[in-house]
Amino acid sequence: MVLKSQLASAGALLLSLPLAAQAQEAPDADARAEKTLAQMTDAEKRVLLYSRMLGFIAPAKRPADITLGAGYVEGIPRLGVPPLVETDASLGVSNLMNLRKGDVATALPSGLALASTWNPAILRDGGRMIGSEARAKGFNVMLVGGVNLVRDPRAGRNFEYLGEDPLLAGTLVGAQIEGVQSNNIIATIKHFALNDQETGRSSASVNMSEAAMRESDLLAFQIGIETGKPGSVMCAYNRVNGQYSCENRFLLTDVLRRDWGFKGYVMSDWGAVHSTESILAGLDQQSGEQLDKKRYFTTELDKALAEGRIGQPVVDTAARRILRTIYAHRLDADPSAGKAPIDYDANGKVAERAADEGMVLLRNEGELLPLARSAKTILLVGGHGDIGVLSGGGSSQVAPVGGFRKIEKAGSGIAATFARRGYGGLAPLDALRAEFPGARIDYLDGSDPAAAAAAASSADIAVVIAEKYATEAEDQKDLGLGDGQDELIAAVGAANKRTVVVLQTGNPVTMPWRDKVGAIIAAWYPGQRGAASLAGILSGRINPSGRLPVTFPADAAQLPNPVLPGSTLPPPSKEDKATYGIQTDAPPFDLEYPEGSDAGYRWFDARGHTPLYAFGYGLSYSRFTYDRLKVSGGKTLRVSFRVTNAGARAGADVPQVYVRIAGKAKRLVGWDKPVLAPGQSKSVTIMADPRLLADFDAAAQRWIVPAGDVSVEIARSATDPVLTGTARLARSEIKP
Ligand code: GLC
């Protein structure tokens, strides 16, 4: 259990309601589900077991006044059971392919930006905001909570997720889910499990030992489920050790229900069901049934029931779980108010606060930043900075308030069927002009590096926005920025050493020009008002406090898989597509992760690799010192220390606590994010979750904390320890 004290300390910026004030589950959910189930006909029970994509259904045949979105489950009006109206996703109410013509929503910054805040309160406030917009638009299920670990920095959906560490990602996703569900709607956590790359997402089998997956990807889900209590888990496309996630009894019954006590329901991903027998493994609802080869949970289920291959009690169990979740989150008592007014201004400020804390200052030579207010001429180059900011493609893409100013088809293969490259939200050029009213700010699109260099040579400051698009259903070929941007940056940096590079990317990237520029900011996909955050960091109105939730490799050779698994395979055959479904983009293959549970910085630590930028790294305009370290061991680990703002301005720091157990890679066991005035100090206490000190013993089915000494680091990043200590742990065992 992640201790409340740790959660509270991790989310020290009390920007949101205390945990107790969040909407908890209605206490009578189980009894009500039982009562309703007893009144339902068998046919009515089966109605709950599948969703359809209304956008695929002729308007005349669609139910009236239901908001078009990702999926729709009929209700049972005679018993007051509401329909389930589902929308994507973690970054706001998405509107893939403009399904709801012209509909917009507030766009949060990307998942990696949210994770860079290391602040659960930001995730909770963001979740509460996007959940309120979902409800206002008529949705009561929000397909959020993407928490797959970033194992390969080239994976296409990393921008949606919350980084490479299970404690950080699990803690943050739990807060996001809590925020979404505080609107009395159901949130998911997804994609369960090990869907950590796009290549082969439908045809690959991710093969990993139980111990390794329990200590990494599954631990992120476990922490997220414990702290966020999602109503639903979405099982993933890929196979795990040879068996599809959505028919994997080990995952859906042994781990999720027997070990973790999950009481909600499991929905499939869209096009991820391959049998009716999936229901026997623990799948409760086939999602977007039109994408699957068969109507497994309707016509095929009727056959299986008639032939006795599946018994009615199995259907009752699935229906009961869905009913219980509807009642637990008050969907019937507090029906989603369709078409309610939305305060987009107020919601834009929530997105802006997230971007304020989510941008990471990576380099600031000679304290180039913050820019002197006296800067008279600023040149802005590239990144479509004159029209808006970039967002990632796929099901999580939000059409921002104000709409896309530019949108075009993007991606290749499967992604080309739905991916869009879009720019919208507050434009960086407008934000800079508002922030520096006394300066002349010119813009060049960056297509002519020589012209950009010439213009930069006569400007006080040059700001280059470099961008790299990422999308669901397609991984990235390499870690480079591409499109001649490295050359552009090198040319501008050579022309003016006062050059700032702003990385608008969905992933870590390489930076061959790093030593040729003065400052670098990882802005990720900044969201609705992230350009104001960028301008604020450049001017110093905002003191950057972001820390990397992912490792930036120096090059791909440092990675566990230097070549992205499956990326060299030929296209899938017709038989492959027939076997593995319409989302198949590669022949079947075994996907191995050599790092096992040592994803990200743990791999770099185990191998002694020096990254370009480390997990947990980020600069501030303040300076923070740590002292008074006390460490005590025994059954678990208690670490206390003091943080002091030794700088001249208020700011937030993110001191991190890492533990190294003999012979193993270091692990993050806690952090805090104190906001301190100059000279102010705060004492921090972290109690480590014992599972983070343990290895999982699959034979014994126990977490085992070994007896012995552990070293403890209070650090600025995974590679920058400041204080060190040791403690002696007693051996202990924890059930899964
Ligand atoms: C997708 C995604 C999932 C999304 C679902 C509905 O393919 O994998 O994250 O929620 O379909 O759009």
XYZ file of C-alpha atoms and ligand atoms in Angstrom, residues 70 88 143 157 190-191 201 234 237 269-270 395 472 583, ligand 1:
26
model
C -15.380 5.816 -28.109
C -11.076 8.946 -24.330
C -10.843 5.903 -20.746
C 2.514 6.331 -27.016
C -4.869 0.947 -18.970
C -3.440 -1.004 -20.909
C 0.850 -4.462 -30.363
C -8.707 -2.023 -19.738
C -3.865 -5.777 -27.270
C -9.202 -2.479 -25.636
C -10.871 -1.770 -28.968
C -7.175 8.114 -29.355
C -0.489 5.755 -31.199
C -4.653 -3.600 -35.947
C -7.458 2.523 -28.608
C -6.513 2.627 -27.480
C -7.179 2.865 -26.156
C -8.436 3.695 -26.348
C -9.410 2.871 -27.170
C -10.709 3.634 -27.462
O -7.008 1.782 -29.646
O -5.519 1.606 -27.336
O -6.228 3.549 -25.310
O -9.003 4.007 -25.083
O -8.840 2.438 -28.397
O -10.451 4.697 -28.322
